[in-house]
Amino acid sequence: EDQVTQSPEALRLQEGESSSLNCSYTVSGLRGLFWYRQDPGKGPEFLFTLYSAGEEKEKERLKATLTKKESFLHITAPKPEDSATYLCAVQARGSSNTGKLIFGQGTTLQVKP
Amino acid sequence: DTAVSQTPKYLVTQMGNDKSIKCEQNLGHDTMYWYKQDSKKFLKIMFSYNNKELIINETVPNRFSPKSPDKAHLNLHINSLELGDSAVYFCASSPNQGSTQYFGPGTRLTAL
């Protein structure tokens, strides 16, 4: 069964303290791995899509990487405005004609000034 | 603004009632989705439509019935609401089935 597990569930950082969020997945052929950011009371906001092992993408203080078993979201010198829940989702090759995403439970990040 | 919009934002109702949530996207996308997010923030897909055709129907009680009058709209009707239906429901859209999905702001449903 396709599955996504994110760790840690919650992470508290001081402003400027870099860290990484983990997304482990088991899927019958990965078509794509997606990272979203969700602020309280709002819908998930798209960040990145990764398609193959070794791929990396960056946006401001965020960098996403992908291996055959997991993805990392690295946060460099975070600021309080980076506080949010970060969601990881996978799409299996067999689901490419339906678009079905399987989400992890998320990592809630709090960055203190 | 180009976006995915949902109405209402909040829905508080008695158990047993019938209610609807509406979703509209003006992004020109062909595919639309309904997701349910439980109290632990776990997002699970419920339905997907592509050009008004149902393509995903997960294991959802048949009290839930989606309807797509055109490819820019996907509504969700819920009959005989139960306590366990309380959750946040998100609509999303994507250019086609395999591409990035963009989410609406959510509808928080509370069944009392």
Tab-separated table of C-alpha atoms in Angstrom:
chain	number	residue	atom	x	y	z
A	1	GLU	CA	0.000	0.000	0.000
A	2	ASP	CA	1.274	3.460	-0.921
A	3	GLN	CA	2.223	5.426	2.176
A	4	VAL	CA	3.844	8.707	3.230
A	5	THR	CA	5.333	9.365	6.676
A	6	GLN	CA	6.649	12.746	7.782
A	7	SER	CA	8.951	13.454	10.704
A	8	PRO	CA	9.135	15.092	13.095
A	9	GLU	CA	5.460	15.863	13.755
A	10	ALA	CA	6.448	19.173	15.325
A	11	LEU	CA	9.640	21.219	15.228
A	12	ARG	CA	10.576	24.324	17.165
A	13	LEU	CA	13.517	26.386	15.957
A	14	GLN	CA	15.109	29.637	16.937
A	15	GLU	CA	15.307	32.221	14.188
A	16	GLY	CA	18.407	31.474	12.138
A	17	GLU	CA	18.667	27.847	13.293
A	18	SER	CA	18.752	25.684	10.154
A	19	SER	CA	17.122	22.247	10.095
A	20	SER	CA	15.504	19.615	7.867
A	21	LEU	CA	12.091	18.002	7.611
A	22	ASN	CA	11.816	14.418	6.436
A	23	CYS	CA	9.271	12.731	4.168
A	24	SER	CA	9.608	8.953	3.778
A	25	TYR	CA	7.491	7.211	1.179
A	26	THR	CA	6.637	3.790	-0.159
A	27	VAL	CA	4.887	3.869	-3.506
A	28	SER	CA	4.482	1.528	-6.440
A	29	GLY	CA	6.522	3.657	-8.833
A	30	LEU	CA	6.923	7.343	-8.039
A	31	ARG	CA	5.601	9.803	-10.579
A	32	GLY	CA	6.098	12.901	-8.452
A	33	LEU	CA	6.637	14.146	-4.905
A	34	PHE	CA	5.035	17.416	-3.871
A	35	TRP	CA	5.729	19.791	-0.997
A	36	TYR	CA	3.062	22.186	0.258
A	37	ARG	CA	2.956	24.798	3.001
A	38	GLN	CA	-0.233	25.262	5.023
A	39	ASP	CA	-0.878	28.238	7.286
A	40	PRO	CA	-3.566	27.991	9.996
A	41	GLY	CA	-7.052	28.374	8.562
A	42	LYS	CA	-5.831	28.339	4.963
A	43	GLY	CA	-5.474	25.880	2.121
A	44	PRO	CA	-2.188	24.181	1.222
A	45	GLU	CA	0.104	26.362	-0.879
A	46	PHE	CA	2.260	24.652	-3.480
A	47	LEU	CA	6.034	24.821	-2.976
A	48	PHE	CA	7.857	22.199	-5.064
A	49	THR	CA	7.503	19.144	-7.256
A	50	LEU	CA	10.331	16.590	-7.523
A	51	TYR	CA	10.257	13.818	-10.090
A	52	SER	CA	13.451	11.784	-9.868
A	53	ALA	CA	16.102	10.790	-7.334
A	54	GLY	CA	18.871	13.352	-7.109
A	55	GLU	CA	16.645	16.236	-8.084
A	56	GLU	CA	16.813	19.415	-5.988
A	57	LYS	CA	14.721	22.586	-6.008
A	58	GLU	CA	15.142	25.841	-4.105
A	59	LYS	CA	12.969	28.770	-3.189
A	60	GLU	CA	14.283	31.467	-0.877
A	61	ARG	CA	15.266	29.718	2.388
A	62	LEU	CA	13.782	26.353	1.341
A	63	LYS	CA	15.497	23.542	-0.545
A	64	ALA	CA	13.848	20.228	-1.370
A	65	THR	CA	15.786	17.088	-2.245
A	66	LEU	CA	14.692	13.610	-3.324
A	67	THR	CA	16.096	10.087	-3.003
A	68	LYS	CA	14.484	6.772	-3.911
A	69	LYS	CA	12.995	6.433	-0.430
A	70	GLU	CA	12.638	9.906	1.020
A	71	SER	CA	12.617	13.638	0.514
A	72	PHE	CA	14.039	16.357	2.702
A	73	LEU	CA	12.916	19.950	3.035
A	74	HIS	CA	15.917	21.924	4.247
A	75	ILE	CA	15.228	25.272	5.874
A	76	THR	CA	18.228	27.592	6.025
A	77	ALA	CA	18.298	30.438	8.563
A	78	PRO	CA	14.529	30.326	9.100
A	79	LYS	CA	12.491	33.391	10.008
A	80	PRO	CA	9.294	33.541	12.091
A	81	GLU	CA	7.268	33.901	8.883
A	82	ASP	CA	8.392	30.383	7.899
A	83	SER	CA	6.213	29.023	10.731
A	84	ALA	CA	3.575	26.762	9.166
A	85	THR	CA	2.680	23.129	8.613
A	86	TYR	CA	4.638	21.560	5.764
A	87	LEU	CA	2.893	18.754	3.886
A	88	CYS	CA	4.471	16.141	1.652
A	89	ALA	CA	2.477	14.175	-0.926
A	90	VAL	CA	3.283	11.539	-3.531
A	91	GLN	CA	1.671	10.595	-6.787
A	92	ALA	CA	2.179	7.048	-8.004
A	93	ARG	CA	2.790	6.285	-11.671
A	94	GLY	CA	-0.412	4.297	-11.779
A	95	SER	CA	-2.299	7.344	-10.519
A	96	SER	CA	-0.998	9.741	-13.151
A	97	ASN	CA	-4.253	9.373	-15.077
A	98	THR	CA	-6.298	10.261	-11.988
A	99	GLY	CA	-4.062	12.766	-10.195
A	100	LYS	CA	-4.491	11.049	-6.840
A	101	LEU	CA	-2.139	12.446	-4.190
A	102	ILE	CA	-1.289	10.586	-0.990
A	103	PHE	CA	-0.396	12.987	1.801
A	104	GLY	CA	1.690	12.598	4.922
A	105	GLN	CA	0.439	13.936	8.232
A	106	GLY	CA	2.607	17.039	8.056
A	107	THR	CA	5.326	18.695	10.131
A	108	THR	CA	4.317	21.773	12.108
A	109	LEU	CA	7.213	24.206	12.241
A	110	GLN	CA	7.436	27.028	14.743
A	111	VAL	CA	10.248	29.554	14.409
A	112	LYS	CA	10.775	31.807	17.406
A	113	PRO	CA	12.372	35.238	17.100
B	1	ASP	CA	-7.844	37.290	-8.766
B	2	THR	CA	-7.148	33.924	-10.363
B	3	ALA	CA	-7.748	31.252	-7.763
B	4	VAL	CA	-9.738	28.373	-6.404
B	5	SER	CA	-12.605	29.656	-4.273
B	6	GLN	CA	-15.030	27.851	-1.966
B	7	THR	CA	-18.247	28.824	-0.247
B	8	PRO	CA	-19.092	28.891	2.549
B	9	LYS	CA	-15.935	29.316	4.640
B	10	TYR	CA	-17.694	27.966	7.734
B	11	LEU	CA	-20.708	25.660	7.966
B	12	VAL	CA	-22.289	24.791	11.303
B	13	THR	CA	-25.326	22.539	11.143
B	14	GLN	CA	-27.329	19.931	12.985
B	15	MET	CA	-26.730	16.232	12.423
B	16	GLY	CA	-29.217	14.806	9.956
B	17	ASN	CA	-29.317	17.932	7.803
B	18	ASP	CA	-28.368	18.111	4.122
B	19	LYS	CA	-25.777	20.704	3.056
B	20	SER	CA	-23.740	21.717	0.029
B	21	ILE	CA	-20.298	23.223	-0.468
B	22	LYS	CA	-19.464	25.033	-3.693
B	23	CYS	CA	-16.141	25.313	-5.467
B	24	GLU	CA	-15.100	27.401	-8.445
B	25	GLN	CA	-11.769	27.799	-10.219
B	26	ASN	CA	-10.911	30.452	-12.788
B	27	LEU	CA	-7.508	28.986	-13.645
B	28	GLY	CA	-8.783	27.247	-16.761
B	29	HIS	CA	-7.920	23.829	-15.313
B	30	ASP	CA	-9.511	20.610	-16.534
B	31	THR	CA	-9.361	18.617	-13.284
B	32	MET	CA	-10.928	19.333	-9.901
B	33	TYR	CA	-10.782	17.495	-6.572
B	34	TRP	CA	-12.379	17.284	-3.140
B	35	TYR	CA	-10.207	16.462	-0.122
B	36	LYS	CA	-11.125	15.989	3.542
B	37	GLN	CA	-8.731	17.137	6.275
B	38	ASP	CA	-9.358	15.647	9.698
B	39	SER	CA	-8.491	17.096	13.104
B	40	LYS	CA	-4.950	15.719	12.814
B	41	LYS	CA	-4.473	17.670	9.565
B	42	PHE	CA	-4.371	14.483	7.499
B	43	LEU	CA	-5.539	15.257	3.955
B	44	LYS	CA	-7.332	12.485	2.081
B	45	ILE	CA	-8.747	12.587	-1.416
B	46	MET	CA	-12.471	11.973	-1.824
B	47	PHE	CA	-13.354	12.667	-5.448
B	48	SER	CA	-11.834	13.890	-8.683
B	49	TYR	CA	-13.460	15.135	-11.881
B	50	ASN	CA	-11.850	15.705	-15.248
B	51	ASN	CA	-13.854	17.786	-17.710
B	52	LYS	CA	-17.031	17.047	-15.748
B	53	GLU	CA	-16.322	13.292	-15.717
B	54	LEU	CA	-15.825	11.456	-12.403
B	55	ILE	CA	-12.387	9.792	-12.346
B	56	ILE	CA	-11.729	9.162	-8.637
B	57	ASN	CA	-14.315	8.002	-6.137
B	58	GLU	CA	-12.537	6.871	-2.993
B	59	THR	CA	-14.211	4.878	-0.246
B	60	VAL	CA	-16.602	7.623	0.758
B	61	PRO	CA	-20.118	7.091	2.168
B	62	ASN	CA	-22.726	7.489	-0.535
B	63	ARG	CA	-24.206	10.328	1.520
B	64	PHE	CA	-21.534	12.391	-0.236
B	65	SER	CA	-22.341	13.256	-3.831
B	66	PRO	CA	-20.168	15.496	-5.990
B	67	LYS	CA	-21.558	17.357	-8.982
B	68	SER	CA	-19.711	19.174	-11.723
B	69	PRO	CA	-22.017	21.407	-13.798
B	70	ASP	CA	-19.041	22.542	-15.888
B	71	LYS	CA	-15.277	22.141	-15.713
B	72	ALA	CA	-14.873	25.328	-13.635
B	73	HIS	CA	-17.215	24.184	-10.860
B	74	LEU	CA	-17.299	21.188	-8.540
B	75	ASN	CA	-19.851	21.091	-5.750
B	76	LEU	CA	-20.154	18.657	-2.861
B	77	HIS	CA	-23.530	17.715	-1.451
B	78	ILE	CA	-23.767	15.881	1.848
B	79	ASN	CA	-26.968	14.142	2.962
B	80	SER	CA	-27.904	13.256	6.533
B	81	LEU	CA	-24.857	14.804	8.154
B	82	GLU	CA	-23.153	12.821	10.910
B	83	LEU	CA	-20.817	13.870	13.713
B	84	GLY	CA	-17.880	12.208	11.935
B	85	ASP	CA	-18.375	14.431	8.903
B	86	SER	CA	-16.994	17.360	10.892
B	87	ALA	CA	-13.747	18.324	9.184
B	88	VAL	CA	-12.253	20.846	6.806
B	89	TYR	CA	-13.081	20.179	3.160
B	90	PHE	CA	-10.711	21.445	0.486
B	91	CYS	CA	-11.336	21.846	-3.186
B	92	ALA	CA	-8.351	21.757	-5.554
B	93	SER	CA	-7.736	21.996	-9.273
B	94	SER	CA	-4.954	21.111	-11.698
B	95	PRO	CA	-4.359	21.683	-15.413
B	96	ASN	CA	-4.746	17.927	-15.973
B	97	GLN	CA	-4.788	14.734	-13.907
B	98	GLY	CA	-1.033	14.384	-13.496
B	99	SER	CA	0.000	17.944	-12.738
B	100	THR	CA	0.345	20.176	-9.700
B	101	GLN	CA	-2.806	20.738	-7.685
B	102	TYR	CA	-3.810	24.156	-6.342
B	103	PHE	CA	-6.022	24.302	-3.293
B	104	GLY	CA	-8.887	26.507	-2.208
B	105	PRO	CA	-9.155	28.113	1.241
B	106	GLY	CA	-11.247	25.303	2.729
B	107	THR	CA	-14.693	24.942	4.295
B	108	ARG	CA	-14.842	24.065	7.980
B	109	LEU	CA	-17.903	21.885	8.540
B	110	THR	CA	-19.147	21.302	12.057
B	111	ALA	CA	-22.021	18.895	12.631
B	112	LEU	CA	-23.592	19.308	16.090
